Amino acid sequence: MTSSDLFFTTTTTTTSKKNNGMNNNNNNNKRNTNSNTNTKNIFKQQTSKTNNNQTFSHVINERLYSVGLMVHRDSAENNSSLKWEFSKENETKVQTILKRYPPNYKRSAMIPLLDVAQQQNAGYLTVPVMNHIAELLEVAPIRVYEVATFYSMFNRSKVGSYHVMVCGTTPCMLRGSRDIEKALSEHLGVKKFETTRDGKFTLGEMECMGCCVNAPMIAVADYTGGVEKYTYNYYEDLTPESAVSIVQTLAQGKMPEKVGSQIRNKAEPITGTTTLNTEPTGPNCRDLAKLKKELEAAAAEAAKAAAAEAAAGAKK
Amino acid sequence: MRRFCALISRTKRSSDEINFLRKSVALGSASSAQTTSSETTKASFSTTNTPAVDENLVPVFVDGREVHVQKGVTVLQACEHAGVHVPRFCYHPRLSIAGNCRMCLVEVEKSPKPVASCAMPVMPNMNIKTTTDLVKKAREGVMEFLLINHPLDCPICDQGGECELQDQSMIFGSDRSRFTEGKRAVEDKELGPLVKTVMTRCIHCTRCVRFATEVAGVQELGVTGRGGQAEIGTYVSKLLSSELSGNVIDLCPVGALTSKPFAFTARSWELKPTETIDVLDGLGSSIRVDSKGTEVMRITPRLHEGVNEEWISDKARFSYDGLKRQRLDAPYAKNPKTNKLEKVTWETALEIVGEQLSKADPRNLRAVAGKLADCESIVALKDVMTSLGCVNFEVEGVNADAVNVDSRSNYIMNSNIVGVEDADVVLMVGADVRLEAPVLNARLRRANVAGGVKMATLGHHGDLTYPVENLGTEASIINDLLSGKHAFSETLKNAKNPCVIVGSAVLNRPDCAQLLKSLHQLSDQFGVVTNDWNGFNVLQASGGTTGALDLGFVSSKNKHISENDGLKVVYNLGSETISSYDSEPGKKFVIYQGHHGDVGAAGADVVLPGAAYTEKDATYVNTEGRAQRALACVAPPGLARADWKILRAVSEFAMVPLKYNTIEQCRERLAEVSPTFNAIDEVEPSLWLNGASYAHLAGGTPNVAAKGGAGKKTSGATVFASEPLTTNVENFYMTDAITRASATMARCSKAKATGSAF
Ligand code: SF4
Ligand code: FES
Ligand code: FES
């Protein structure tokens, strides 16, 4: 197959993929697909596996909403004319954070401060919040906006009191994160990136949170009690049922029994630990206490000898 | 020293690049430290066949050719020095290094991957390859990724034809795309009346962000989001508040930021470029005027290291639509019956003018040079009027009684424009440099931010984009400085190269003479002027003033008459501010020669249509005393003519024919009057008279005009007018007849006042 063949194959297959999704299969594309499927089976497979309900624009939107818009739209409750400040209690926290950095590198405190601010402000950063931090750090506001938009853990629009984030990266996905998402979505009655009517839960998505061994997992940020009560907990080794029950427990205002893995104690194979199960047999490390004693004895001996020699010298 | 070092390169530009780099290296980054240490070890091996060269130079090989470059320069600069062009998008010699476009990849021997040459310092004996397959493939890969999200809209893009992405994709781009996903789209940003945005075209080189932050000093632009969602913008919708904002249009390598007034009016290849100079502020920036037929289509900056580097202000760039509006395209004369100006032929107009000039008593004549007047017409006017016996001359915006024009050092920037960076303390008196000369302000900002130069001001001003110490607004503070009572005296005294920048507003104050005398005193007292440093700088407001002063366009002392007793005929060469010279039927006769129907023409009896700075070959002197040539880019409209030619004709009708008939002869005459005009584009240091210029003014004499009123008198100290010192530029966008006629400038003024573009 020549490279141009490959080129055309790829294009037409993908085009038809798109068109399938949009229920807009025109004949021309179909013919092309048919004539090419023989040459490259993999594309046929791909085509058949494509989720036909998802239109192309949907994919793009989904991607965008995971972090929100990258520009700000003024609204009555979020615009530059408003003022915001850290609460009294948090002010001391802010000062401790600021003290960690030399005065000329104040801006290093930006991320920790944004974090405290987000906790105080019910889980999201508004323009007045970011402006206040810019003022504290003596930087232009845009420098704070840049940081806040860069990190997906900073929310810039309102979230529920519990921000439930389903891990969407490959290991979790292979272990069933899509089902968990579906179960949560059905249970809460919201789609991804939406908040429940009562404002309690936002269903979100995050990329790999480093718990792949215990995949699939979700993280829940708890904004119910401001900075004091704030938690950011991982719930791992989930099934759709256990994920739903975690959310149910939270909805009752209680903490789930177990944080972290729901079925294991640590990151161990699903069949239990297989190595290092017995007491270590040695050789052991050096006995430091004994070694110390020996060294001290030797030192005392040497001191004695030196004293004796000095005494002899004095006699002479 | 900065001006004279040509370190590794023969061209002005790259020597500056190197300097920039040297500065950044001097800031002490870890990588540069490494460079130096590894260099010393290697250098000991490589001394065998290298001739004895400057030890700051290191040998590198570019495509097998050995070149010697300054330590610490980047691989890209080394390639440039070897004459090898490296494609780039984000790298710009006048901005910090971002290294984010990856287009400049080259191969370096022993390095496992291609390296981004703009961000990699050279090591001795580095073997750089730019023509290998690896390099080609790497650049093609980068190009393919850049084009993934770039729209295919070149046919409707104003950058088309001068787009770096277009050009480089001709070399490294594929003829077809392998990308079959949806392209991303980005919302356009509203940045004001000057910069049009099509953000989908942006390739995130961040040049605009770095320019705004580093050069313009307005931290408004930024990159929000990351990865595929990264956008350039202000996050919270906001207009760009810089007077230099237009430069991001030139910097943007693609069509994401383009000129709003120029949008869809012409394609770049249809334009006829003319290299000339700007006269709308005192700097005389080098510009290129692009014209189509008889119309100026746009104005862009040209490189001039001594003046504007490669930036120009928004006024210089965007006020060109004012050249098409409110123009005087035919001679006018007042109809005695209706008392209204009516169109007449050139003959009629010249006859009237000739008659008025020749029959008037020469003591009742006065000539005024406007701030945009060119030197040829000024010298012609002076010659005509002197031949008629006139002794009254005046330069717009200059209190002629006060400014001593015998020594140039009294009214030019003696340290030169580049010289302000050699200062260590700068005191600005009665000036808002950001509004009066934004490009100079960017230089001052750099001196402050990179060089730590201390900045202080005396007088009202707005945000200058760098920290300044305001000493107050009262002129009398100068007395405190002189007597050492003010804390700042100490700073001045300890400074090695102190510099004083006197705003053009000072030259127009009633107490101008006192102020200048005190400032001269201050200069001598605090070492502003020493044997090898002259930091006494006058910042003139526009292109015509320095030239007029150079040509001695001032009244001979004590011979002139005030306008009240017997002033009969005024020849106004383009001045728009002197309304007291409005004609009064039967009493005063005003001849206005200029290009715009503004204040001056409205108060005239005869109007002679002249040419604007883009329409005549003319000479202007900038605020540092640099004579520069402007070229005619388009023809003057209608019956308008080049100004010196009009005056040549006037001289015939007034029966005092000038001796020169061609522009060359006229220029010879210029050179005769002042040696400045012998050396075009050069600045000669001028003589400092150690305060002798103002010695005739007694210390405590309050020679203050009634208008100002006398301030408090302190024993022995000079008494100044009580009005606070301030700039004379209230609105940066509208300072003269051209900018007042410009719709774009009107939009800018409105946007500035209301904070909204609509
Ligand atoms: S707008 Fe232009 S200059 Fe700014 S980052 Fe995008 S491509 Fe670069
Ligand atoms: S993939 Fe889910 S935690 Fe790593
Ligand atoms: S020019 Fe080197 S990375 Fe952009």
PDB file of N, CA and C in Angstrom, chain A residues 4 7 11 14 18 56 60 63-64 67 70-74 80 127 130 140 142-143 145-146 149-152 156, chain B residues 176-178 180-183 187 189 209 213 219-226 228-231 233-237:
ATOM      1  N   SER A   4       0.005   7.241  -0.177  1.00  0.00           N
ATOM      2  CA  SER A   4      -1.195   8.011  -0.503  1.00  0.00           C
ATOM      3  C   SER A   4      -2.441   7.167  -0.290  1.00  0.00           C
ATOM      4  N   PHE A   7      -3.168   7.375   3.249  1.00  0.00           N
ATOM      5  CA  PHE A   7      -3.731   8.691   3.540  1.00  0.00           C
ATOM      6  C   PHE A   7      -5.225   8.707   3.273  1.00  0.00           C
ATOM      7  N   THR A  11      -8.459   9.033   5.944  1.00  0.00           N
ATOM      8  CA  THR A  11      -9.392  10.149   5.892  1.00  0.00           C
ATOM      9  C   THR A  11     -10.817   9.666   5.751  1.00  0.00           C
ATOM     10  N   THR A  14     -12.283   7.949   8.788  1.00  0.00           N
ATOM     11  CA  THR A  14     -12.606   8.827   9.892  1.00  0.00           C
ATOM     12  C   THR A  14     -13.766   9.737   9.544  1.00  0.00           C
ATOM     13  N   LYS A  18     -17.202  10.147  11.638  1.00  0.00           N
ATOM     14  CA  LYS A  18     -17.846  11.382  12.062  1.00  0.00           C
ATOM     15  C   LYS A  18     -19.294  11.401  11.597  1.00  0.00           C
ATOM     16  N   PHE A  56     -19.580  14.532  17.167  1.00  0.00           N
ATOM     17  CA  PHE A  56     -18.246  15.076  17.256  1.00  0.00           C
ATOM     18  C   PHE A  56     -18.187  16.305  18.147  1.00  0.00           C
ATOM     19  N   ILE A  60     -15.884  17.564  21.750  1.00  0.00           N
ATOM     20  CA  ILE A  60     -15.145  18.803  21.992  1.00  0.00           C
ATOM     21  C   ILE A  60     -15.678  19.514  23.217  1.00  0.00           C
ATOM     22  N   ARG A  63     -14.580  18.035  26.414  1.00  0.00           N
ATOM     23  CA  ARG A  63     -13.198  18.362  26.729  1.00  0.00           C
ATOM     24  C   ARG A  63     -13.103  19.752  27.355  1.00  0.00           C
ATOM     25  N   LEU A  64     -13.853  20.655  26.768  1.00  0.00           N
ATOM     26  CA  LEU A  64     -13.757  22.033  27.237  1.00  0.00           C
ATOM     27  C   LEU A  64     -14.329  22.203  28.627  1.00  0.00           C
ATOM     28  N   VAL A  67     -12.629  21.881  32.273  1.00  0.00           N
ATOM     29  CA  VAL A  67     -11.907  22.936  32.975  1.00  0.00           C
ATOM     30  C   VAL A  67     -12.610  24.276  32.834  1.00  0.00           C
ATOM     31  N   MET A  70     -11.917  29.530  29.207  1.00  0.00           N
ATOM     32  CA  MET A  70     -10.642  30.157  29.534  1.00  0.00           C
ATOM     33  C   MET A  70     -10.738  31.679  29.520  1.00  0.00           C
ATOM     34  N   VAL A  71     -11.951  32.173  29.399  1.00  0.00           N
ATOM     35  CA  VAL A  71     -12.162  33.611  29.534  1.00  0.00           C
ATOM     36  C   VAL A  71     -13.231  33.804  30.600  1.00  0.00           C
ATOM     37  N   HIS A  72     -13.306  34.994  31.096  1.00  0.00           N
ATOM     38  CA  HIS A  72     -14.266  35.252  32.155  1.00  0.00           C
ATOM     39  C   HIS A  72     -15.466  36.012  31.600  1.00  0.00           C
ATOM     40  N   ARG A  73     -16.630  35.654  32.066  1.00  0.00           N
ATOM     41  CA  ARG A  73     -17.822  36.419  31.701  1.00  0.00           C
ATOM     42  C   ARG A  73     -18.355  37.076  32.964  1.00  0.00           C
ATOM     43  N   ASP A  74     -18.516  38.364  32.892  1.00  0.00           N
ATOM     44  CA  ASP A  74     -19.032  39.071  34.067  1.00  0.00           C
ATOM     45  C   ASP A  74     -20.442  38.620  34.405  1.00  0.00           C
ATOM     46  N   SER A  80     -15.315  42.196  38.448  1.00  0.00           N
ATOM     47  CA  SER A  80     -14.159  42.857  39.075  1.00  0.00           C
ATOM     48  C   SER A  80     -14.538  43.958  40.043  1.00  0.00           C
ATOM     49  N   VAL A 127     -13.400  36.220  40.231  1.00  0.00           N
ATOM     50  CA  VAL A 127     -12.456  37.277  39.864  1.00  0.00           C
ATOM     51  C   VAL A 127     -12.048  38.130  41.074  1.00  0.00           C
ATOM     52  N   MET A 130      -9.380  36.294  42.983  1.00  0.00           N
ATOM     53  CA  MET A 130      -8.070  36.296  42.343  1.00  0.00           C
ATOM     54  C   MET A 130      -7.453  37.689  42.397  1.00  0.00           C
ATOM     55  N   ALA A 140       0.395  41.573  38.880  1.00  0.00           N
ATOM     56  CA  ALA A 140      -0.761  41.979  38.093  1.00  0.00           C
ATOM     57  C   ALA A 140      -1.798  40.864  38.146  1.00  0.00           C
ATOM     58  N   ILE A 142      -3.589  39.493  35.985  1.00  0.00           N
ATOM     59  CA  ILE A 142      -3.527  38.491  34.921  1.00  0.00           C
ATOM     60  C   ILE A 142      -2.585  37.349  35.295  1.00  0.00           C
ATOM     61  N   ARG A 143      -1.567  37.644  36.097  1.00  0.00           N
ATOM     62  CA  ARG A 143      -0.629  36.590  36.478  1.00  0.00           C
ATOM     63  C   ARG A 143      -1.341  35.549  37.355  1.00  0.00           C
ATOM     64  N   TYR A 145      -4.701  35.010  37.160  1.00  0.00           N
ATOM     65  CA  TYR A 145      -5.658  34.345  36.266  1.00  0.00           C
ATOM     66  C   TYR A 145      -4.957  33.233  35.497  1.00  0.00           C
ATOM     67  N   GLU A 146      -3.736  33.511  35.070  1.00  0.00           N
ATOM     68  CA  GLU A 146      -2.989  32.506  34.299  1.00  0.00           C
ATOM     69  C   GLU A 146      -2.823  31.225  35.095  1.00  0.00           C
ATOM     70  N   THR A 149      -6.207  29.405  35.771  1.00  0.00           N
ATOM     71  CA  THR A 149      -6.783  28.708  34.619  1.00  0.00           C
ATOM     72  C   THR A 149      -5.926  27.512  34.215  1.00  0.00           C
ATOM     73  N   PHE A 150      -4.665  27.532  34.604  1.00  0.00           N
ATOM     74  CA  PHE A 150      -3.761  26.456  34.191  1.00  0.00           C
ATOM     75  C   PHE A 150      -4.098  25.156  34.912  1.00  0.00           C
ATOM     76  N   TYR A 151      -4.373  25.246  36.200  1.00  0.00           N
ATOM     77  CA  TYR A 151      -4.558  24.030  36.995  1.00  0.00           C
ATOM     78  C   TYR A 151      -6.018  23.646  37.072  1.00  0.00           C
ATOM     79  N   SER A 152      -6.291  22.374  36.765  1.00  0.00           N
ATOM     80  CA  SER A 152      -7.692  21.977  36.741  1.00  0.00           C
ATOM     81  C   SER A 152      -8.253  21.781  38.141  1.00  0.00           C
ATOM     82  N   ARG A 156     -13.360  27.675  38.565  1.00  0.00           N
ATOM     83  CA  ARG A 156     -13.663  29.097  38.414  1.00  0.00           C
ATOM     84  C   ARG A 156     -15.159  29.338  38.268  1.00  0.00           C
TER      85      ARG A 156
ATOM     86  N   ARG B 176      -0.300  18.356   2.243  1.00  0.00           N
ATOM     87  CA  ARG B 176      -1.623  17.870   2.655  1.00  0.00           C
ATOM     88  C   ARG B 176      -1.617  17.593   4.139  1.00  0.00           C
ATOM     89  N   SER B 177      -2.791  17.503   4.687  1.00  0.00           N
ATOM     90  CA  SER B 177      -2.880  17.363   6.137  1.00  0.00           C
ATOM     91  C   SER B 177      -3.178  15.917   6.510  1.00  0.00           C
ATOM     92  N   ARG B 178      -2.600  15.486   7.617  1.00  0.00           N
ATOM     93  CA  ARG B 178      -2.946  14.165   8.126  1.00  0.00           C
ATOM     94  C   ARG B 178      -3.911  14.297   9.285  1.00  0.00           C
ATOM     95  N   THR B 180      -7.360  14.775  10.904  1.00  0.00           N
ATOM     96  CA  THR B 180      -8.743  14.607  10.482  1.00  0.00           C
ATOM     97  C   THR B 180      -9.723  14.866  11.615  1.00  0.00           C
ATOM     98  N   GLU B 181      -9.222  15.321  12.747  1.00  0.00           N
ATOM     99  CA  GLU B 181     -10.118  15.650  13.864  1.00  0.00           C
ATOM    100  C   GLU B 181     -10.683  17.051  13.627  1.00  0.00           C
ATOM    101  N   GLY B 182     -11.485  17.496  14.566  1.00  0.00           N
ATOM    102  CA  GLY B 182     -11.983  18.861  14.440  1.00  0.00           C
ATOM    103  C   GLY B 182     -10.912  19.836  14.882  1.00  0.00           C
ATOM    104  N   LYS B 183     -10.804  20.943  14.179  1.00  0.00           N
ATOM    105  CA  LYS B 183      -9.868  21.976  14.616  1.00  0.00           C
ATOM    106  C   LYS B 183     -10.496  22.715  15.773  1.00  0.00           C
ATOM    107  N   GLU B 187     -12.334  31.953  20.911  1.00  0.00           N
ATOM    108  CA  GLU B 187     -13.095  33.191  20.892  1.00  0.00           C
ATOM    109  C   GLU B 187     -12.179  34.396  20.638  1.00  0.00           C
ATOM    110  N   LYS B 189     -10.828  38.167  21.015  1.00  0.00           N
ATOM    111  CA  LYS B 189     -10.796  39.077  22.159  1.00  0.00           C
ATOM    112  C   LYS B 189     -10.967  40.514  21.666  1.00  0.00           C
ATOM    113  N   VAL B 209       2.425  38.681  24.644  1.00  0.00           N
ATOM    114  CA  VAL B 209       2.376  38.724  26.098  1.00  0.00           C
ATOM    115  C   VAL B 209       3.682  39.286  26.638  1.00  0.00           C
ATOM    116  N   THR B 213       4.233  42.834  28.660  1.00  0.00           N
ATOM    117  CA  THR B 213       4.764  42.784  30.016  1.00  0.00           C
ATOM    118  C   THR B 213       6.122  43.465  30.121  1.00  0.00           C
ATOM    119  N   GLN B 219       0.792  44.991  32.276  1.00  0.00           N
ATOM    120  CA  GLN B 219       0.588  43.555  32.427  1.00  0.00           C
ATOM    121  C   GLN B 219      -0.886  43.264  32.273  1.00  0.00           C
ATOM    122  N   GLU B 220      -1.299  43.101  31.050  1.00  0.00           N
ATOM    123  CA  GLU B 220      -2.711  42.863  30.809  1.00  0.00           C
ATOM    124  C   GLU B 220      -2.938  41.593  30.016  1.00  0.00           C
ATOM    125  N   LEU B 221      -2.007  41.295  29.124  1.00  0.00           N
ATOM    126  CA  LEU B 221      -2.153  40.088  28.324  1.00  0.00           C
ATOM    127  C   LEU B 221      -1.531  38.907  29.060  1.00  0.00           C
ATOM    128  N   GLY B 222      -2.096  37.750  28.828  1.00  0.00           N
ATOM    129  CA  GLY B 222      -1.528  36.561  29.428  1.00  0.00           C
ATOM    130  C   GLY B 222      -2.004  35.329  28.692  1.00  0.00           C
ATOM    131  N   VAL B 223      -1.473  34.179  29.085  1.00  0.00           N
ATOM    132  CA  VAL B 223      -1.931  32.909  28.533  1.00  0.00           C
ATOM    133  C   VAL B 223      -2.837  32.270  29.565  1.00  0.00           C
ATOM    134  N   THR B 224      -4.088  32.076  29.235  1.00  0.00           N
ATOM    135  CA  THR B 224      -4.962  31.398  30.175  1.00  0.00           C
ATOM    136  C   THR B 224      -5.200  29.981  29.671  1.00  0.00           C
ATOM    137  N   GLY B 225      -5.420  29.077  30.608  1.00  0.00           N
ATOM    138  CA  GLY B 225      -5.608  27.688  30.230  1.00  0.00           C
ATOM    139  C   GLY B 225      -4.289  27.058  29.863  1.00  0.00           C
ATOM    140  N   ARG B 226      -4.349  25.805  29.469  1.00  0.00           N
ATOM    141  CA  ARG B 226      -3.106  25.142  29.093  1.00  0.00           C
ATOM    142  C   ARG B 226      -3.376  24.121  28.016  1.00  0.00           C
ATOM    143  N   GLY B 228      -4.211  22.178  24.918  1.00  0.00           N
ATOM    144  CA  GLY B 228      -5.113  22.460  23.809  1.00  0.00           C
ATOM    145  C   GLY B 228      -6.087  23.582  24.092  1.00  0.00           C
ATOM    146  N   GLN B 229      -6.214  23.958  25.360  1.00  0.00           N
ATOM    147  CA  GLN B 229      -7.163  25.020  25.678  1.00  0.00           C
ATOM    148  C   GLN B 229      -6.504  26.360  25.924  1.00  0.00           C
ATOM    149  N   ALA B 230      -5.210  26.402  25.745  1.00  0.00           N
ATOM    150  CA  ALA B 230      -4.510  27.660  26.021  1.00  0.00           C
ATOM    151  C   ALA B 230      -5.030  28.755  25.107  1.00  0.00           C
ATOM    152  N   GLU B 231      -5.193  29.932  25.675  1.00  0.00           N
ATOM    153  CA  GLU B 231      -5.656  31.085  24.903  1.00  0.00           C
ATOM    154  C   GLU B 231      -4.844  32.288  25.302  1.00  0.00           C
ATOM    155  N   GLY B 233      -5.066  36.203  25.989  1.00  0.00           N
ATOM    156  CA  GLY B 233      -6.124  37.169  26.241  1.00  0.00           C
ATOM    157  C   GLY B 233      -5.927  37.862  27.565  1.00  0.00           C
ATOM    158  N   THR B 234      -6.978  38.528  27.991  1.00  0.00           N
ATOM    159  CA  THR B 234      -6.882  39.290  29.222  1.00  0.00           C
ATOM    160  C   THR B 234      -7.711  38.647  30.335  1.00  0.00           C
ATOM    161  N   TYR B 235      -8.325  37.521  30.062  1.00  0.00           N
ATOM    162  CA  TYR B 235      -9.226  36.787  30.962  1.00  0.00           C
ATOM    163  C   TYR B 235     -10.454  37.625  31.286  1.00  0.00           C
ATOM    164  N   VAL B 236     -10.280  38.678  32.069  1.00  0.00           N
ATOM    165  CA  VAL B 236     -11.390  39.590  32.286  1.00  0.00           C
ATOM    166  C   VAL B 236     -11.329  40.603  31.152  1.00  0.00           C
ATOM    167  N   SER B 237     -12.348  40.678  30.357  1.00  0.00           N
ATOM    168  CA  SER B 237     -12.322  41.502  29.149  1.00  0.00           C
ATOM    169  C   SER B 237     -11.872  42.929  29.445  1.00  0.00           C
TER     170      SER B 237
END
